[in-house]
CSV table of C-alpha atoms in Angstrom, one decimal:
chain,number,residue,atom,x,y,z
A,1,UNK,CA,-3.0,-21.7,-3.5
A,2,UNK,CA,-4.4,-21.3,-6.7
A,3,UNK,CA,-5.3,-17.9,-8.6
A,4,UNK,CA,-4.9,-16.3,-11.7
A,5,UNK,CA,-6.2,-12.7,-12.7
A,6,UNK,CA,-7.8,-14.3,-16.0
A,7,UNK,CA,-8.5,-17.2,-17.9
A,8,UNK,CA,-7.4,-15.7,-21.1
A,9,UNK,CA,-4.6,-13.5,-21.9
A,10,UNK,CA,-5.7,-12.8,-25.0
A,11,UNK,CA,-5.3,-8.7,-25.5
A,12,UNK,CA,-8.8,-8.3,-27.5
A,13,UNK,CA,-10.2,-10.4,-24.8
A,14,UNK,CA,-8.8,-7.9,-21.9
A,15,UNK,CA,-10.3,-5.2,-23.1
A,16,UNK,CA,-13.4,-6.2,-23.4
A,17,UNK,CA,-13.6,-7.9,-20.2
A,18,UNK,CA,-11.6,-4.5,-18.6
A,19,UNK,CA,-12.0,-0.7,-18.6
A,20,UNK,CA,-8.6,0.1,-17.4
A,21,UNK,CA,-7.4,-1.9,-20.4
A,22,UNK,CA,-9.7,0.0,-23.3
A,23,UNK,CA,-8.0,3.2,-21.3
A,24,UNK,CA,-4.5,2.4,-22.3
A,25,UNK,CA,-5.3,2.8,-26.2
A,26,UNK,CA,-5.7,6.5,-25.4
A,27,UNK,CA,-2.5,7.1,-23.2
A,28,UNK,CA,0.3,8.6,-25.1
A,29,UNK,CA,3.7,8.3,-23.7
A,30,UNK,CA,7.2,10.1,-24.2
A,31,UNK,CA,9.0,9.4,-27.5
A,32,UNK,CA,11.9,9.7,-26.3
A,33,UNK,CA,11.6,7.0,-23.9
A,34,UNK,CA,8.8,5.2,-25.1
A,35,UNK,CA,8.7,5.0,-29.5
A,36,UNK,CA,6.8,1.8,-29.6
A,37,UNK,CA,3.6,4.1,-28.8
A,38,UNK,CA,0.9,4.1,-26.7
A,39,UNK,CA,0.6,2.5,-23.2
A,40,UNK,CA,-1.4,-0.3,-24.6
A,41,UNK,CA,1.4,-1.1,-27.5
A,42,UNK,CA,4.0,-0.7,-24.2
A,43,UNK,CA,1.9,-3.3,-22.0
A,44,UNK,CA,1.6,-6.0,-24.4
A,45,UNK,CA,5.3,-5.8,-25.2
A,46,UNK,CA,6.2,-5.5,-21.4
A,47,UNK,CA,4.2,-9.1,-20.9
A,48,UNK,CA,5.3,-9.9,-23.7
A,49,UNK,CA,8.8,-9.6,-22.7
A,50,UNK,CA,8.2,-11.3,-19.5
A,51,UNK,CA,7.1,-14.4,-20.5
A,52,UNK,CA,9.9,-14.7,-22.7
A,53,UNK,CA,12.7,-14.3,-18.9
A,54,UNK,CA,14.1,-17.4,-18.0
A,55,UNK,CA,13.3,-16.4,-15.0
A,56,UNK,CA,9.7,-15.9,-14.9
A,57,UNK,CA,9.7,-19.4,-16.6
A,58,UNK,CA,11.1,-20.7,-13.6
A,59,UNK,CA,8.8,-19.6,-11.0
A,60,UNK,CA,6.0,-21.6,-9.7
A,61,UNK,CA,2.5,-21.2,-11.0
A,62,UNK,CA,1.5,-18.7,-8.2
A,63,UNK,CA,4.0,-16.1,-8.9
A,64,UNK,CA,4.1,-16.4,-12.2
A,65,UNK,CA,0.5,-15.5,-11.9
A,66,UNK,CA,1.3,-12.5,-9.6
A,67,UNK,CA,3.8,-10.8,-11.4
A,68,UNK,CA,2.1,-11.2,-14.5
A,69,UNK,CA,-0.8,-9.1,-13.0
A,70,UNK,CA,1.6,-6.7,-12.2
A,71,UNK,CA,3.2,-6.4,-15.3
A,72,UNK,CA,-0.6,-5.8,-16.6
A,73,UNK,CA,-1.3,-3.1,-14.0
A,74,UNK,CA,1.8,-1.7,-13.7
A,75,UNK,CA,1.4,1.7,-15.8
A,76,UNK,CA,-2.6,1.8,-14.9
A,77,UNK,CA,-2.5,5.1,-14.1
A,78,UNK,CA,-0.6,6.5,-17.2
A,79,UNK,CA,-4.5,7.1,-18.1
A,80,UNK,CA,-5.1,10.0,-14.9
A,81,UNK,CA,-1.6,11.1,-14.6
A,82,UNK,CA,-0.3,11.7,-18.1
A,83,UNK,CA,0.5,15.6,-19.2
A,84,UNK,CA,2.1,17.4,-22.0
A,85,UNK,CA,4.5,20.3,-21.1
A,86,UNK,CA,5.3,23.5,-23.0
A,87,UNK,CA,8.0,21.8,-24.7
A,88,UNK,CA,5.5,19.0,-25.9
A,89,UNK,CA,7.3,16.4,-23.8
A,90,UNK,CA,5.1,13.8,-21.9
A,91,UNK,CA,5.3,13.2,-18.4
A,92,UNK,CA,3.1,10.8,-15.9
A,93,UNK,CA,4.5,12.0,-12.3
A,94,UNK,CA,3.2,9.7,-9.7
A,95,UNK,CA,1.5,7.0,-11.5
A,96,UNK,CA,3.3,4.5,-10.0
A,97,UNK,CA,1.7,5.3,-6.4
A,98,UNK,CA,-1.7,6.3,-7.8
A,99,UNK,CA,-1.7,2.8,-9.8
A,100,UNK,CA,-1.2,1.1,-6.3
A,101,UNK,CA,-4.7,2.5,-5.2
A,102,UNK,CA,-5.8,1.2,-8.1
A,103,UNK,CA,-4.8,-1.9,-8.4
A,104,UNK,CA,-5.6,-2.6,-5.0
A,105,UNK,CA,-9.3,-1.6,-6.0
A,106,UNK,CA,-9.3,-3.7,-9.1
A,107,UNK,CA,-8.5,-6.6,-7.3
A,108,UNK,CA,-11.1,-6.2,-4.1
A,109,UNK,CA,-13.6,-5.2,-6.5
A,110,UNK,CA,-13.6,-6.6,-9.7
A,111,UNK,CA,-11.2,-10.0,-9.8
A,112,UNK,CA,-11.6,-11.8,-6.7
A,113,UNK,CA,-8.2,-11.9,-5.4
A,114,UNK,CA,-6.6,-13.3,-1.9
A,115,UNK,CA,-5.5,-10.3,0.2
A,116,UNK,CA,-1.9,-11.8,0.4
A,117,UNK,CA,-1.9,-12.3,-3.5
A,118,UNK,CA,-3.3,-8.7,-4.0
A,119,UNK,CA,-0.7,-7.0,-1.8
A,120,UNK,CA,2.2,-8.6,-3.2
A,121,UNK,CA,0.7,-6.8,-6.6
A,122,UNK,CA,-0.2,-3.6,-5.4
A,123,UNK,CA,3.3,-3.4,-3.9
A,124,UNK,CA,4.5,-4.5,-7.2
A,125,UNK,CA,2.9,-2.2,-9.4
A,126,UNK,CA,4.0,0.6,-6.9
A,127,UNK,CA,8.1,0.0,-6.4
A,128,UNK,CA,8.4,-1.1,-9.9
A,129,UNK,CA,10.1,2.3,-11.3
A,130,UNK,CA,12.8,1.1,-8.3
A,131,UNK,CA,15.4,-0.5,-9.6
A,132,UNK,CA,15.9,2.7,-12.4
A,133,UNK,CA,15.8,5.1,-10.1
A,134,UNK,CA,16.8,3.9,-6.5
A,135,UNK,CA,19.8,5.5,-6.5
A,136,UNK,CA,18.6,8.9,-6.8
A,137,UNK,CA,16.2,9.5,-4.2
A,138,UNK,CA,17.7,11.4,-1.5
A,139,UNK,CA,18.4,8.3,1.3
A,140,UNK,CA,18.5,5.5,-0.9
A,141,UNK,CA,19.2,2.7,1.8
A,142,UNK,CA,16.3,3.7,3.8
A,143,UNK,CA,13.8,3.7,0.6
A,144,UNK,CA,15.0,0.4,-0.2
A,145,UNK,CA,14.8,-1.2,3.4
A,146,UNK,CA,10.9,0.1,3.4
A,147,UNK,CA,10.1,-1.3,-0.1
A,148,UNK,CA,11.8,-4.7,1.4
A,149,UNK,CA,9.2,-4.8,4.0
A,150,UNK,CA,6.5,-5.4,1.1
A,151,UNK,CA,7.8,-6.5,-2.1
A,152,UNK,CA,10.4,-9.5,-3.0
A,153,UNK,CA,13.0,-7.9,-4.7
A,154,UNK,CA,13.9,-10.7,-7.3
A,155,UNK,CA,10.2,-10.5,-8.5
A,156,UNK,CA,10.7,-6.7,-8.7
A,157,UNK,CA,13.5,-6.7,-10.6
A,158,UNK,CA,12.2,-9.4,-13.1
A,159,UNK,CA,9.3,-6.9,-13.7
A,160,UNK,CA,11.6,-3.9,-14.1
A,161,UNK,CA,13.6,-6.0,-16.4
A,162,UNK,CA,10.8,-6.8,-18.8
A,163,UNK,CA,9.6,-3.1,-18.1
A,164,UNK,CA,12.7,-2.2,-20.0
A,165,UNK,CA,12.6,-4.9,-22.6
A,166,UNK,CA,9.1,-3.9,-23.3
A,167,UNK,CA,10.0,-0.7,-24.9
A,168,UNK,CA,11.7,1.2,-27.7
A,169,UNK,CA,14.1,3.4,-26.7
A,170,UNK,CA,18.1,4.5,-26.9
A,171,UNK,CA,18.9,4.1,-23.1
A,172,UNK,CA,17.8,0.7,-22.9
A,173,UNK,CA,21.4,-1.0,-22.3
A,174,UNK,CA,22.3,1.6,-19.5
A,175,UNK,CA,17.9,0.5,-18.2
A,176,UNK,CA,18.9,-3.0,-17.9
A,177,UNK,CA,22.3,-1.7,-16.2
A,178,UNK,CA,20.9,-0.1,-13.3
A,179,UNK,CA,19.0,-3.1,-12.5
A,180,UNK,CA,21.7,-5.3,-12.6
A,181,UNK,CA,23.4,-2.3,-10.1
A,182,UNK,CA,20.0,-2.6,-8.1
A,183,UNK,CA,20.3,-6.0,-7.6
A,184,UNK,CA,23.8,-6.2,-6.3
A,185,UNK,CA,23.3,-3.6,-4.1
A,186,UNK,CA,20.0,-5.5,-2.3
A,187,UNK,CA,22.4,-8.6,-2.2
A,188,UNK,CA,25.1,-6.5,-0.5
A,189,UNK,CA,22.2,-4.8,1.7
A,190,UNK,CA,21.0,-8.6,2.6
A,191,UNK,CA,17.3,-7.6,1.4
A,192,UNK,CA,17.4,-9.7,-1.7
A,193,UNK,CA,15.7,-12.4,-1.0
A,194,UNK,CA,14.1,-11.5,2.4
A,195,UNK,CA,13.0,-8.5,4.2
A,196,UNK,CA,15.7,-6.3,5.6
A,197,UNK,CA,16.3,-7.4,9.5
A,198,UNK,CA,16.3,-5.4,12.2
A,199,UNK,CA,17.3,-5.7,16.0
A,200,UNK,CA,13.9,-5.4,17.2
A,201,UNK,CA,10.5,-4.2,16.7
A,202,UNK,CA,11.7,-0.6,18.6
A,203,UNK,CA,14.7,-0.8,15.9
A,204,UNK,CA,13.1,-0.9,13.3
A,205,UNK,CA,10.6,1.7,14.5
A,206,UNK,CA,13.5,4.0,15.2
A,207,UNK,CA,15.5,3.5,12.1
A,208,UNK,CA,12.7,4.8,10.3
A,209,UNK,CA,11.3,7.7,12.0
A,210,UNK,CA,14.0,9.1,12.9
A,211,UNK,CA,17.0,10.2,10.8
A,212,UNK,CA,20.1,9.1,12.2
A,213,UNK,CA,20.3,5.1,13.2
A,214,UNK,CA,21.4,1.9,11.7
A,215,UNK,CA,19.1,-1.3,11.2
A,216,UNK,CA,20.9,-3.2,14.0
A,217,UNK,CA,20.5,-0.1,16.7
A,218,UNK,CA,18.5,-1.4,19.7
A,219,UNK,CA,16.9,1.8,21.5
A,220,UNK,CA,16.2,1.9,25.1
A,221,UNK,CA,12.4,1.0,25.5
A,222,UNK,CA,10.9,3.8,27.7
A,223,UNK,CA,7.6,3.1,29.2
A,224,UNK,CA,4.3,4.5,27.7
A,225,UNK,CA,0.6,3.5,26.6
A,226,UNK,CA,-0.1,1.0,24.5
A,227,UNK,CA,-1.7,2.1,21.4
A,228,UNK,CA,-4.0,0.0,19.1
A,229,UNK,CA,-4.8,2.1,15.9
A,230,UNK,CA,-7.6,0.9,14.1
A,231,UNK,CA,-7.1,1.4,10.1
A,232,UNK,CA,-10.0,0.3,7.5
A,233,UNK,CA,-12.9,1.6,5.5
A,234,UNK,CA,-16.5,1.6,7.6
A,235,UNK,CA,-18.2,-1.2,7.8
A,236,UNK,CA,-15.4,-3.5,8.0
A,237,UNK,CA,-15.5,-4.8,11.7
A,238,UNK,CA,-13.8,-2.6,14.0
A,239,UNK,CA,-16.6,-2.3,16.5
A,240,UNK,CA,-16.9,-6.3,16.5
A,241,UNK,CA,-12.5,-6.5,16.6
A,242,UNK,CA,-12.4,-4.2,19.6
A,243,UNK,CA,-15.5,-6.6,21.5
A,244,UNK,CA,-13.9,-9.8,20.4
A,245,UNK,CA,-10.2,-8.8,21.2
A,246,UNK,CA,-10.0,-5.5,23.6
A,247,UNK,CA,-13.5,-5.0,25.4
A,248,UNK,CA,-12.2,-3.8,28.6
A,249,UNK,CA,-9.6,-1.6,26.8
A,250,UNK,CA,-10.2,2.1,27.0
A,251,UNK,CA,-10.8,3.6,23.4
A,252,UNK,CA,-10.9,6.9,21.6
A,253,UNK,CA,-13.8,7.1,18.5
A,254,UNK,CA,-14.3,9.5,16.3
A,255,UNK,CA,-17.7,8.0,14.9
A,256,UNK,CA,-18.9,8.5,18.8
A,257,UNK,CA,-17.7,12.0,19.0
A,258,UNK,CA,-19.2,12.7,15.6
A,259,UNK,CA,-23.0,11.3,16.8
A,260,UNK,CA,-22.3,12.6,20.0
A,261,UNK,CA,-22.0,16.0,18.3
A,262,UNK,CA,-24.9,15.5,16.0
A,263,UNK,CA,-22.2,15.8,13.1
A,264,UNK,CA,-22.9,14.2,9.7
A,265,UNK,CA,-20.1,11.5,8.7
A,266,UNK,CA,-20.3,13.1,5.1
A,267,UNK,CA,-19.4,16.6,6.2
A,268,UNK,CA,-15.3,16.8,5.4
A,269,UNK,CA,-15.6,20.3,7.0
A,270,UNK,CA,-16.2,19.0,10.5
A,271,UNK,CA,-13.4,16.1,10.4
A,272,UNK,CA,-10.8,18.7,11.7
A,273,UNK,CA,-12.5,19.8,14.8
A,274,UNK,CA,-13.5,16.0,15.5
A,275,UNK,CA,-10.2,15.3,15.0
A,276,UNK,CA,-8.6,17.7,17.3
A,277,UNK,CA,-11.6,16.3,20.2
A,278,UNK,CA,-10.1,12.8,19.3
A,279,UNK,CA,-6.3,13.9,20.2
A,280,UNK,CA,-7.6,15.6,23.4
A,281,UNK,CA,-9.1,12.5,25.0
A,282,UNK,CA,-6.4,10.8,23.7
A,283,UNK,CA,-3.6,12.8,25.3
A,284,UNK,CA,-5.5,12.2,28.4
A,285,UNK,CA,-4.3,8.7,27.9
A,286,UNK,CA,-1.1,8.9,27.2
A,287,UNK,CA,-0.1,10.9,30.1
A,288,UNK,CA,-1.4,8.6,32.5
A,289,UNK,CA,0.4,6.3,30.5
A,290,UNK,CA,-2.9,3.8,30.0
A,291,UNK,CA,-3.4,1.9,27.3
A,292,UNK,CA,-6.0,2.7,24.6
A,293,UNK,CA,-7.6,2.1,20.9
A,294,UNK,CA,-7.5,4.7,18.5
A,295,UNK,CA,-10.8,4.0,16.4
A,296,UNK,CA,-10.8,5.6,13.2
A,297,UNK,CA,-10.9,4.8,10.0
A,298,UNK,CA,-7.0,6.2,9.3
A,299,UNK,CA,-7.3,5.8,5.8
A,300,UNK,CA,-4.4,7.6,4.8
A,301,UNK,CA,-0.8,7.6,5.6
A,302,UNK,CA,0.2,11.1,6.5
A,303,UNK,CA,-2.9,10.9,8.8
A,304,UNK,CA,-1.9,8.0,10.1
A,305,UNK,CA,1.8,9.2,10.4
A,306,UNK,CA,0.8,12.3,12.7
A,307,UNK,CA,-1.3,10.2,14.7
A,308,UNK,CA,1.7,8.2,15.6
A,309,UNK,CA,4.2,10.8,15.9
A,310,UNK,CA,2.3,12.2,18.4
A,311,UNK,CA,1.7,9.0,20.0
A,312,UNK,CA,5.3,8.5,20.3
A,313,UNK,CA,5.6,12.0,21.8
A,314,UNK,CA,4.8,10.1,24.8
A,315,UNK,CA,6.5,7.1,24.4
A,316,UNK,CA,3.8,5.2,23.6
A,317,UNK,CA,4.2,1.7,21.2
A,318,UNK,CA,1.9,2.0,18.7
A,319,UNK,CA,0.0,-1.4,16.8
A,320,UNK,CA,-1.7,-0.7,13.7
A,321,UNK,CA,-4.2,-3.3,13.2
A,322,UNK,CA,-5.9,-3.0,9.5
A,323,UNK,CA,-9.0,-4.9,9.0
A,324,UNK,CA,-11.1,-6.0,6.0
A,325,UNK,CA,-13.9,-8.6,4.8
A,326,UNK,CA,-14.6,-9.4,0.9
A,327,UNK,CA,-16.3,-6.4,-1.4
A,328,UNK,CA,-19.7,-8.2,-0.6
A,329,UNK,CA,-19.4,-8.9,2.9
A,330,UNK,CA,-18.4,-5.3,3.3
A,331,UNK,CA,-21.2,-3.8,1.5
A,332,UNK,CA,-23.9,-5.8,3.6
A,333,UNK,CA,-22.3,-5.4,7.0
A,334,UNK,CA,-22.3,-1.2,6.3
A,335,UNK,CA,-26.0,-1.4,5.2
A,336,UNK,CA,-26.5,-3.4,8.9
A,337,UNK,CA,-25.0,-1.0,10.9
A,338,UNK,CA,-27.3,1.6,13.0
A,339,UNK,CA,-25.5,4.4,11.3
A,340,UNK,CA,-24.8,3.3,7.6
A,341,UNK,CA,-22.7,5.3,5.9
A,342,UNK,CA,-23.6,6.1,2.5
A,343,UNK,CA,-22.6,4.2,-0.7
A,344,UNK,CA,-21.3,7.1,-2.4
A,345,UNK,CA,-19.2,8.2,0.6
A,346,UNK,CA,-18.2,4.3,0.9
A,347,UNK,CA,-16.8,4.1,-2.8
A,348,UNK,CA,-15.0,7.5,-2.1
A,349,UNK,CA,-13.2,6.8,0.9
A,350,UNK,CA,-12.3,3.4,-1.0
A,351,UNK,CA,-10.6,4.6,-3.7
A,352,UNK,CA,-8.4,6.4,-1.1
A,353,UNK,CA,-7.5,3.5,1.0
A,354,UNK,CA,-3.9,3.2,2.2
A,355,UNK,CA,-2.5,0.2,3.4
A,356,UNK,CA,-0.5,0.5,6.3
A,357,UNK,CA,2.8,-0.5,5.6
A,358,UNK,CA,5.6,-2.3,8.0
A,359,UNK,CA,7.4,0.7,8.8
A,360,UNK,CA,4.7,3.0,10.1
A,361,UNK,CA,4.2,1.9,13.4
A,362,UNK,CA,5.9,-0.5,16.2
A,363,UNK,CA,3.8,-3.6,15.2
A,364,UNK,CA,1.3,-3.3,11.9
A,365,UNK,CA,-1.0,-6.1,11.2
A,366,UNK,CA,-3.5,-7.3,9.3
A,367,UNK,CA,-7.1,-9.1,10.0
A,368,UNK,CA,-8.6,-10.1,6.7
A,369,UNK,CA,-11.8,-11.9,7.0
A,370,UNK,CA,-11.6,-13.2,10.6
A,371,UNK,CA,-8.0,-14.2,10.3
A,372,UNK,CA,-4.5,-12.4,11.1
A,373,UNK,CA,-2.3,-12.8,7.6
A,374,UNK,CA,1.1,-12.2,7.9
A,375,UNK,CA,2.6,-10.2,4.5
A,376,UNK,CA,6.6,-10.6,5.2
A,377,UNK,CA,6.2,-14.4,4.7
């Protein structure tokens, strides 16, 4: 596979090609962390930096490419996050996550990325704070055993490495520390260079939604429904995945309860009560232990995460199955559909999107353009 986020990597170039890049110009950051100035001076001396790692030198053409784009979009959202406090220090609290959303928009919309290619980015440009900081969130095995699930941890360190190097700043020996820590500690974990194993689909399940087990627990299976929860924006195929894949399968849909209601998709005041109809039939299910489709467009992960703790309430196994076409294929099939919903509300709902992620569900997967794609290879 070929790709490349742009034939020139020329800084005057970028910004007039990009908005995001014009933005960084006007993003101040922390002096104390960050004297080389702005996030544009940081950027160009964090790619600067990686193109100088033996290590990126190394890597083949592809993931050079990859991390390189990271490394580009990696403090994106300094621009809607950044804030002064009463002491005059500058702060940018979650701009890591909030840059995920973004980056995954930049590359569906605007540089025509493979989905593959464009997850290994997002998931870059969201753990890449990581290897600084692992060690002080509250579980740190478990946050490092979910990041595995998505993001190659030698390519992660190599961008928090010229993260570090691509800055001015006193701490920058004991920076460059803690990743060399962080990377002895995925070794020991055996998640450096692979995903983090687990005994089974149910382990791994348990391990992280619940708070006591080990990765190589293997729970009882109890039986229950099984559960197909449909994730992705309208317009991207769900009706046409359930008819090609599940037709006989009984299913709970929102979009039905909401025309059979008369209720306007655009009215965020009625989603609660549709919801709560939703979980009703739903629960009718899962006591009679059939199996069912949850179709919805489960955008977000704490809605997604309620749906399936309830789910697993009743022992139910829940599949998340996200599906997606190309930015112009997506477009055309909404305006197709008997009940388009409107652009505005389309471009809203995108710039929320959550990807599912491995360790939300029993089995998640992904159906891009007609095809299942498999992240974790």
């Amino acid at each position: 596979m070929s790709w490349q986020f742009t034939k020139s990597r020329d800084w005057a170039q970028l910004e007039a090609q990009f908005d995001f890049v014009r933005d960084m110009q006007n993003v101040p950051q922390d002096a104390l962390h960050h004297a080389e100035g702005n996030v544009a001076i940081h950027t160009q001396m964090v790619l600067a930096a990686l193109e100088s790692l033996p290590e990126y030198q190394q890597l083949p053409e592809l993931e050079q490419n990859i991390v390189w784009a990271a490394a580009l979009l990696h403090d994106v959202e300094k621009r809607s996050t950044t804030r002064e406090d009463e002491e005059g220090r500058i702060h940018s609290p979650g701009h890591a996550k909030k840059g995920e959303l973004s980056a995954r928009n930049i590359l569906f919309r605007q540089v025509d990325t493979p989905f593959a290619v464009r997850e290994k980015i997002a998931a870059l440009v969201r753990f890449h704070g990581l290897p600084l900081w692992l060690m002080e969130k509250p579980d740190p095995e478990r946050t490092l055993f979910a990041a595995s699930l998505r993001v190659e941890m030698s390519l992660l360190c190599m961008l928090a490495k010229a993260d570090a190097i691509g800055r001015t700043c006193e701490d920058k020996a004991e920076l460059l520390a803690r990743i060399e820590l962080f990377e002895l500690f995925c070794r020991e974990q055996a998640c450096w260079d692979k995903p983090k194993a687990f005994a089974s689909l149910a382990g791994r399940f348990h391990y992280f939604h619940h708070q006591r087990g080990t990765p190589d627990y293997q729970p009882f299976e109890e039986e229950g429904s099984e559960v197909i929860m449909l994730c992705g924006l309208p317009g991207m195929g769900k009706d046409h995945f359930v008819k090609q894949f599940y037709p006989q399968t009984q299913m709970v849909c929102l979009d039905e309860i909401r025309r059979e209601h008369k209720i306007n998709p655009a009215d965020r005041n009625a989603q609660g009560w549709v919801a709560q109809q939703g979980k009703e039939q739903a629960k009718q299910f899962l006591r009679t232990k059939t199996d069912f489709i949850w179709n919805a467009t489960s955008l977000s992960a704490s809605l997604r995460e309620s749906m399936v703790s309830l789910f697993a309430r009743y022992q139910a196994k829940v599949h998340i199955v996200y599906l997606e076409v190309p930015a112009k294929q997506w477009r055309q099939q909404n305006q197709q559909r008997k009940f388009a919903v409107p652009e505005q509300v389309m471009e809203r709902m995108a710039g929320k999107l959550e990807l599912p992620t491995p360790d939300e569900a029993y089995r998640v997967s992904y159906y891009i353009n007609g095809e299942f794609v498999d992240l974790l290879d």
